[in-house]
């Protein structure tokens, strides 16, 4: 919640008087949170510690939003270094670790709290870049695209596993949003995107589980 879409979503949920726990690596956070815990997605120890801290403060989580993510730029790699024949092994694995393994483990370790939630919902923030049916551009960030496609597969499998427990899980493309990751020429400003996402999340039911949707609730092609 220290920056980007996660921060704005947290601010809007607080405005709507929800009890919100955020995570941050920097300690920076918006005002009004019920709590904010340190979380490094690339460390299972950190994920377990964050889940334990939240578990000491609440019995149940109604909504889990896996929002934090990274692209090649986050690891200092420019467009020319991020294609399938350019990206180095360390960067590729770091992006998969952050965008796939991390959220999967966050869901796993928060599941006891989510199971006790009211009409519980899990949202994995994915991307249109993970859509296999999209025609790729030569300069696309290969690890990022592959990671979001993998996140979608983990999400589909998780949604099937969680269906009997009445937990809905969707994958959500937030739009191309003006953040550090999206850059200044993005289609949507942060507030427009986050407000639409909150509206969409509020309307989700078990009928939506396993869907890949956009910020406005419409289906996104796989
Ligand atoms: N913006 C877009 O146009 C767009 C489009 C499609 C999908 N998305 C997805 O939307 C989500 C949010 O993106 P954004 O635009 O808000 O990005 P952003 O402004 O770059 O923020 C990324 C956030 O993720 C955190 N993060 C990165 N690596 C982490 C790690 N290893 N452990 C814990 N936290 C980590 C960052 O923390 P630090 O500040 O500590 O680095 C930061 O808070 C991501 O999943 C992204 O893939 C964004």
CSV table of N, CA, C and O in Angstrom, one decimal, residues 144-214:
chain,number,residue,atom,x,y,z
A,144,UNK,N,7.4,-10.6,-17.5
A,144,UNK,CA,6.2,-10.1,-16.9
A,144,UNK,C,5.0,-10.8,-17.5
A,144,UNK,O,4.0,-11.2,-16.8
A,145,UNK,N,5.0,-10.9,-18.9
A,145,UNK,CA,3.8,-11.5,-19.6
A,145,UNK,C,3.7,-12.9,-19.1
A,145,UNK,O,2.6,-13.4,-18.8
A,146,UNK,N,4.8,-13.7,-19.1
A,146,UNK,CA,4.7,-15.1,-18.6
A,146,UNK,C,4.3,-15.2,-17.2
A,146,UNK,O,3.5,-16.1,-16.9
A,147,UNK,N,4.7,-14.3,-16.4
A,147,UNK,CA,4.3,-14.3,-15.0
A,147,UNK,C,2.8,-14.1,-14.8
A,147,UNK,O,2.1,-14.8,-14.0
A,148,UNK,N,2.2,-13.2,-15.6
A,148,UNK,CA,0.8,-13.0,-15.4
A,148,UNK,C,0.0,-14.1,-16.0
A,148,UNK,O,-1.1,-14.4,-15.5
A,149,UNK,N,0.5,-14.7,-17.1
A,149,UNK,CA,-0.2,-15.9,-17.6
A,149,UNK,C,-0.2,-17.0,-16.6
A,149,UNK,O,-1.2,-17.7,-16.4
A,150,UNK,N,1.0,-17.2,-15.9
A,150,UNK,CA,1.1,-18.2,-14.9
A,150,UNK,C,0.2,-17.9,-13.7
A,150,UNK,O,-0.4,-18.8,-13.1
A,151,UNK,N,0.2,-16.6,-13.3
A,151,UNK,CA,-0.7,-16.2,-12.2
A,151,UNK,C,-2.2,-16.6,-12.5
A,151,UNK,O,-2.9,-17.0,-11.7
A,152,UNK,N,-2.5,-16.4,-13.8
A,152,UNK,CA,-3.9,-16.7,-14.2
A,152,UNK,C,-4.2,-18.2,-14.1
A,152,UNK,O,-5.2,-18.7,-13.6
A,153,UNK,N,-3.2,-19.0,-14.4
A,153,UNK,CA,-3.4,-20.5,-14.3
A,153,UNK,C,-3.5,-20.9,-12.8
A,153,UNK,O,-4.3,-21.7,-12.4
A,154,UNK,N,-2.6,-20.3,-12.0
A,154,UNK,CA,-2.7,-20.6,-10.5
A,154,UNK,C,-4.0,-20.2,-10.0
A,154,UNK,O,-4.7,-20.9,-9.2
A,155,UNK,N,-4.5,-19.0,-10.5
A,155,UNK,CA,-5.8,-18.5,-10.1
A,155,UNK,C,-7.0,-19.4,-10.5
A,155,UNK,O,-7.9,-19.7,-9.7
A,156,UNK,N,-6.9,-19.9,-11.7
A,156,UNK,CA,-8.0,-20.8,-12.2
A,156,UNK,C,-8.0,-22.1,-11.3
A,156,UNK,O,-9.1,-22.5,-10.9
A,157,UNK,N,-6.8,-22.6,-11.1
A,157,UNK,CA,-6.8,-23.8,-10.2
A,157,UNK,C,-7.2,-23.5,-8.8
A,157,UNK,O,-7.9,-24.3,-8.2
A,158,UNK,N,-6.8,-22.4,-8.3
A,158,UNK,CA,-7.1,-22.1,-6.9
A,158,UNK,C,-8.6,-21.8,-6.8
A,158,UNK,O,-9.3,-22.2,-5.8
A,159,UNK,N,-9.2,-21.2,-7.8
A,159,UNK,CA,-10.7,-20.9,-7.7
A,159,UNK,C,-11.4,-22.2,-7.7
A,159,UNK,O,-12.4,-22.4,-7.0
A,160,UNK,N,-11.0,-23.2,-8.5
A,160,UNK,CA,-11.7,-24.5,-8.5
A,160,UNK,C,-11.5,-25.2,-7.1
A,160,UNK,O,-12.5,-25.8,-6.6
A,161,UNK,N,-10.3,-25.1,-6.5
A,161,UNK,CA,-10.1,-25.7,-5.2
A,161,UNK,C,-10.9,-25.0,-4.1
A,161,UNK,O,-11.3,-25.7,-3.2
A,162,UNK,N,-11.1,-23.7,-4.3
A,162,UNK,CA,-11.8,-23.0,-3.2
A,162,UNK,C,-13.3,-22.9,-3.4
A,162,UNK,O,-14.0,-22.5,-2.5
A,163,UNK,N,-13.8,-23.3,-4.6
A,163,UNK,CA,-15.3,-23.3,-4.8
A,163,UNK,C,-16.1,-24.0,-3.8
A,163,UNK,O,-17.1,-23.4,-3.2
A,164,UNK,N,-15.7,-25.2,-3.4
A,164,UNK,CA,-16.5,-25.9,-2.4
A,164,UNK,C,-16.6,-25.2,-1.1
A,164,UNK,O,-17.6,-25.3,-0.3
A,165,UNK,N,-15.6,-24.3,-0.8
A,165,UNK,CA,-15.6,-23.6,0.5
A,165,UNK,C,-16.4,-22.3,0.4
A,165,UNK,O,-16.5,-21.5,1.4
A,166,UNK,N,-16.9,-22.0,-0.8
A,166,UNK,CA,-17.7,-20.8,-1.0
A,166,UNK,C,-16.8,-19.5,-1.0
A,166,UNK,O,-17.2,-18.4,-0.7
A,167,UNK,N,-15.5,-19.7,-1.5
A,167,UNK,CA,-14.6,-18.6,-1.6
A,167,UNK,C,-14.4,-18.3,-3.1
A,167,UNK,O,-14.0,-19.1,-3.9
A,168,UNK,N,-14.8,-17.0,-3.5
A,168,UNK,CA,-14.7,-16.7,-4.9
A,168,UNK,C,-13.3,-16.1,-5.1
A,168,UNK,O,-12.7,-15.4,-4.3
A,169,UNK,N,-12.7,-16.5,-6.3
A,169,UNK,CA,-11.4,-15.9,-6.6
A,169,UNK,C,-11.4,-15.5,-8.1
A,169,UNK,O,-11.8,-16.3,-9.0
A,170,UNK,N,-11.1,-14.3,-8.4
A,170,UNK,CA,-11.0,-13.8,-9.7
A,170,UNK,C,-9.7,-13.2,-10.0
A,170,UNK,O,-8.9,-12.8,-9.1
A,171,UNK,N,-9.3,-13.2,-11.3
A,171,UNK,CA,-8.1,-12.5,-11.8
A,171,UNK,C,-8.6,-11.2,-12.5
A,171,UNK,O,-9.5,-11.2,-13.3
A,172,UNK,N,-7.9,-10.1,-12.1
A,172,UNK,CA,-8.4,-8.8,-12.6
A,172,UNK,C,-7.3,-8.0,-13.3
A,172,UNK,O,-6.2,-7.8,-12.7
A,173,UNK,N,-7.6,-7.6,-14.5
A,173,UNK,CA,-6.7,-6.7,-15.2
A,173,UNK,C,-7.2,-5.3,-14.8
A,173,UNK,O,-8.3,-4.9,-15.1
A,174,UNK,N,-6.3,-4.5,-14.2
A,174,UNK,CA,-6.7,-3.2,-13.7
A,174,UNK,C,-6.8,-2.1,-14.7
A,174,UNK,O,-7.2,-1.0,-14.3
A,175,UNK,N,-6.6,-2.4,-16.0
A,175,UNK,CA,-6.4,-1.3,-17.0
A,175,UNK,C,-5.0,-0.9,-17.1
A,175,UNK,O,-4.1,-1.3,-16.3
A,176,UNK,N,-4.7,-0.1,-18.1
A,176,UNK,CA,-3.4,0.5,-18.2
A,176,UNK,C,-3.4,1.8,-17.4
A,176,UNK,O,-4.1,2.8,-17.8
A,177,UNK,N,-2.8,1.8,-16.2
A,177,UNK,CA,-3.0,2.8,-15.2
A,177,UNK,C,-1.7,3.6,-15.0
A,177,UNK,O,-0.6,3.1,-14.9
A,178,UNK,N,-1.9,4.9,-14.8
A,178,UNK,CA,-0.7,5.8,-14.6
A,178,UNK,C,-0.1,5.7,-13.2
A,178,UNK,O,-0.5,6.4,-12.3
A,179,UNK,N,0.8,4.7,-13.1
A,179,UNK,CA,1.5,4.5,-11.8
A,179,UNK,C,3.0,4.5,-12.2
A,179,UNK,O,3.4,4.7,-13.4
A,180,UNK,N,3.9,4.2,-11.3
A,180,UNK,CA,5.3,4.0,-11.6
A,180,UNK,C,5.4,3.0,-12.7
A,180,UNK,O,6.2,3.1,-13.6
A,181,UNK,N,4.7,1.9,-12.6
A,181,UNK,CA,4.8,0.8,-13.5
A,181,UNK,C,4.1,1.2,-14.9
A,181,UNK,O,4.6,0.9,-15.9
A,182,UNK,N,2.9,1.7,-14.8
A,182,UNK,CA,2.1,2.1,-16.0
A,182,UNK,C,2.7,3.2,-16.8
A,182,UNK,O,2.5,3.3,-18.0
A,183,UNK,N,3.4,4.1,-16.1
A,183,UNK,CA,4.0,5.3,-16.8
A,183,UNK,C,3.0,6.4,-17.0
A,183,UNK,O,1.8,6.2,-16.9
A,184,UNK,N,3.5,7.6,-17.5
A,184,UNK,CA,2.6,8.8,-17.6
A,184,UNK,C,1.6,8.7,-18.7
A,184,UNK,O,0.6,9.4,-18.7
A,185,UNK,N,1.9,7.9,-19.8
A,185,UNK,CA,1.0,7.9,-20.9
A,185,UNK,C,-0.2,7.0,-20.8
A,185,UNK,O,-0.9,6.7,-21.8
A,186,UNK,N,-0.3,6.3,-19.7
A,186,UNK,CA,-1.4,5.3,-19.5
A,186,UNK,C,-2.8,5.8,-19.8
A,186,UNK,O,-3.0,7.0,-19.8
A,187,UNK,N,-3.7,4.9,-20.1
A,187,UNK,CA,-5.1,5.2,-20.5
A,187,UNK,C,-5.9,5.8,-19.3
A,187,UNK,O,-6.7,6.7,-19.5
A,188,UNK,N,-5.6,5.2,-18.1
A,188,UNK,CA,-6.5,5.5,-17.0
A,188,UNK,C,-5.7,6.2,-15.9
A,188,UNK,O,-4.5,5.8,-15.6
A,189,UNK,N,-6.3,7.2,-15.2
A,189,UNK,CA,-5.6,7.8,-14.0
A,189,UNK,C,-5.9,6.9,-12.9
A,189,UNK,O,-6.9,6.1,-12.9
A,190,UNK,N,-5.1,7.0,-11.8
A,190,UNK,CA,-5.1,6.1,-10.7
A,190,UNK,C,-6.5,6.1,-10.0
A,190,UNK,O,-7.1,5.0,-9.7
A,191,UNK,N,-7.1,7.2,-9.9
A,191,UNK,CA,-8.4,7.3,-9.2
A,191,UNK,C,-9.5,6.7,-10.0
A,191,UNK,O,-10.3,6.0,-9.4
A,192,UNK,N,-9.5,6.9,-11.3
A,192,UNK,CA,-10.6,6.3,-12.2
A,192,UNK,C,-10.5,4.8,-12.1
A,192,UNK,O,-11.5,4.1,-11.9
A,193,UNK,N,-9.2,4.3,-12.2
A,193,UNK,CA,-9.1,2.8,-12.2
A,193,UNK,C,-9.4,2.2,-10.9
A,193,UNK,O,-10.2,1.3,-10.8
A,194,UNK,N,-8.9,2.8,-9.8
A,194,UNK,CA,-9.2,2.3,-8.5
A,194,UNK,C,-10.6,2.3,-8.1
A,194,UNK,O,-11.2,1.4,-7.5
A,195,UNK,N,-11.3,3.4,-8.5
A,195,UNK,CA,-12.7,3.5,-8.1
A,195,UNK,C,-13.5,2.5,-8.9
A,195,UNK,O,-14.4,1.8,-8.3
A,196,UNK,N,-13.2,2.3,-10.2
A,196,UNK,CA,-13.9,1.2,-10.9
A,196,UNK,C,-13.6,-0.2,-10.4
A,196,UNK,O,-14.6,-1.0,-10.3
A,197,UNK,N,-12.4,-0.4,-10.0
A,197,UNK,CA,-12.1,-1.7,-9.4
A,197,UNK,C,-12.9,-2.0,-8.1
A,197,UNK,O,-13.4,-3.1,-7.9
A,198,UNK,N,-13.0,-1.0,-7.3
A,198,UNK,CA,-13.7,-1.1,-6.0
A,198,UNK,C,-15.2,-1.5,-6.3
A,198,UNK,O,-15.8,-2.3,-5.7
A,199,UNK,N,-15.7,-0.7,-7.3
A,199,UNK,CA,-17.1,-1.0,-7.7
A,199,UNK,C,-17.3,-2.4,-8.2
A,199,UNK,O,-18.2,-3.2,-7.8
A,200,UNK,N,-16.4,-2.9,-9.0
A,200,UNK,CA,-16.4,-4.2,-9.6
A,200,UNK,C,-16.3,-5.3,-8.5
A,200,UNK,O,-17.0,-6.2,-8.4
A,201,UNK,N,-15.3,-5.1,-7.6
A,201,UNK,CA,-15.1,-6.0,-6.5
A,201,UNK,C,-16.3,-6.1,-5.6
A,201,UNK,O,-16.7,-7.2,-5.2
A,202,UNK,N,-17.0,-5.0,-5.4
A,202,UNK,CA,-18.2,-5.0,-4.6
A,202,UNK,C,-19.3,-5.8,-5.1
A,202,UNK,O,-20.3,-6.2,-4.4
A,203,UNK,N,-19.3,-6.1,-6.4
A,203,UNK,CA,-20.4,-6.8,-7.1
A,203,UNK,C,-20.1,-8.3,-7.3
A,203,UNK,O,-20.9,-9.0,-7.8
A,204,UNK,N,-18.9,-8.7,-6.9
A,204,UNK,CA,-18.5,-10.1,-7.1
A,204,UNK,C,-19.2,-11.1,-6.2
A,204,UNK,O,-19.4,-10.9,-5.0
A,205,UNK,N,-19.6,-12.2,-6.8
A,205,UNK,CA,-20.3,-13.3,-6.1
A,205,UNK,C,-19.6,-14.6,-6.5
A,205,UNK,O,-18.7,-14.6,-7.4
A,206,UNK,N,-20.1,-15.7,-6.0
A,206,UNK,CA,-19.5,-17.0,-6.4
A,206,UNK,C,-19.8,-17.3,-7.9
A,206,UNK,O,-19.0,-18.1,-8.5
A,207,UNK,N,-20.8,-16.6,-8.5
A,207,UNK,CA,-21.0,-16.8,-9.9
A,207,UNK,C,-19.8,-16.3,-10.7
A,207,UNK,O,-19.7,-16.7,-11.9
A,208,UNK,N,-19.0,-15.5,-10.1
A,208,UNK,CA,-17.9,-14.9,-10.9
A,208,UNK,C,-16.6,-15.7,-10.7
A,208,UNK,O,-15.5,-15.4,-11.3
A,209,UNK,N,-16.6,-16.7,-9.8
A,209,UNK,CA,-15.3,-17.3,-9.5
A,209,UNK,C,-14.6,-17.9,-10.7
A,209,UNK,O,-15.3,-18.5,-11.6
A,210,UNK,N,-13.3,-17.8,-10.8
A,210,UNK,CA,-12.5,-18.3,-11.9
A,210,UNK,C,-12.5,-17.4,-13.1
A,210,UNK,O,-11.9,-17.7,-14.1
A,211,UNK,N,-13.2,-16.2,-13.1
A,211,UNK,CA,-13.2,-15.4,-14.3
A,211,UNK,C,-11.9,-14.5,-14.3
A,211,UNK,O,-11.3,-14.2,-13.3
A,212,UNK,N,-11.6,-14.1,-15.5
A,212,UNK,CA,-10.5,-13.1,-15.8
A,212,UNK,C,-11.3,-11.9,-16.3
A,212,UNK,O,-11.9,-11.9,-17.3
A,213,UNK,N,-11.3,-10.9,-15.4
A,213,UNK,CA,-12.1,-9.7,-15.7
A,213,UNK,C,-11.2,-8.4,-15.8
A,213,UNK,O,-10.1,-8.4,-15.3
A,214,UNK,N,-11.8,-7.4,-16.3
A,214,UNK,CA,-11.2,-6.1,-16.4
A,214,UNK,C,-11.6,-5.2,-15.2
A,214,UNK,O,-12.6,-5.6,-14.5
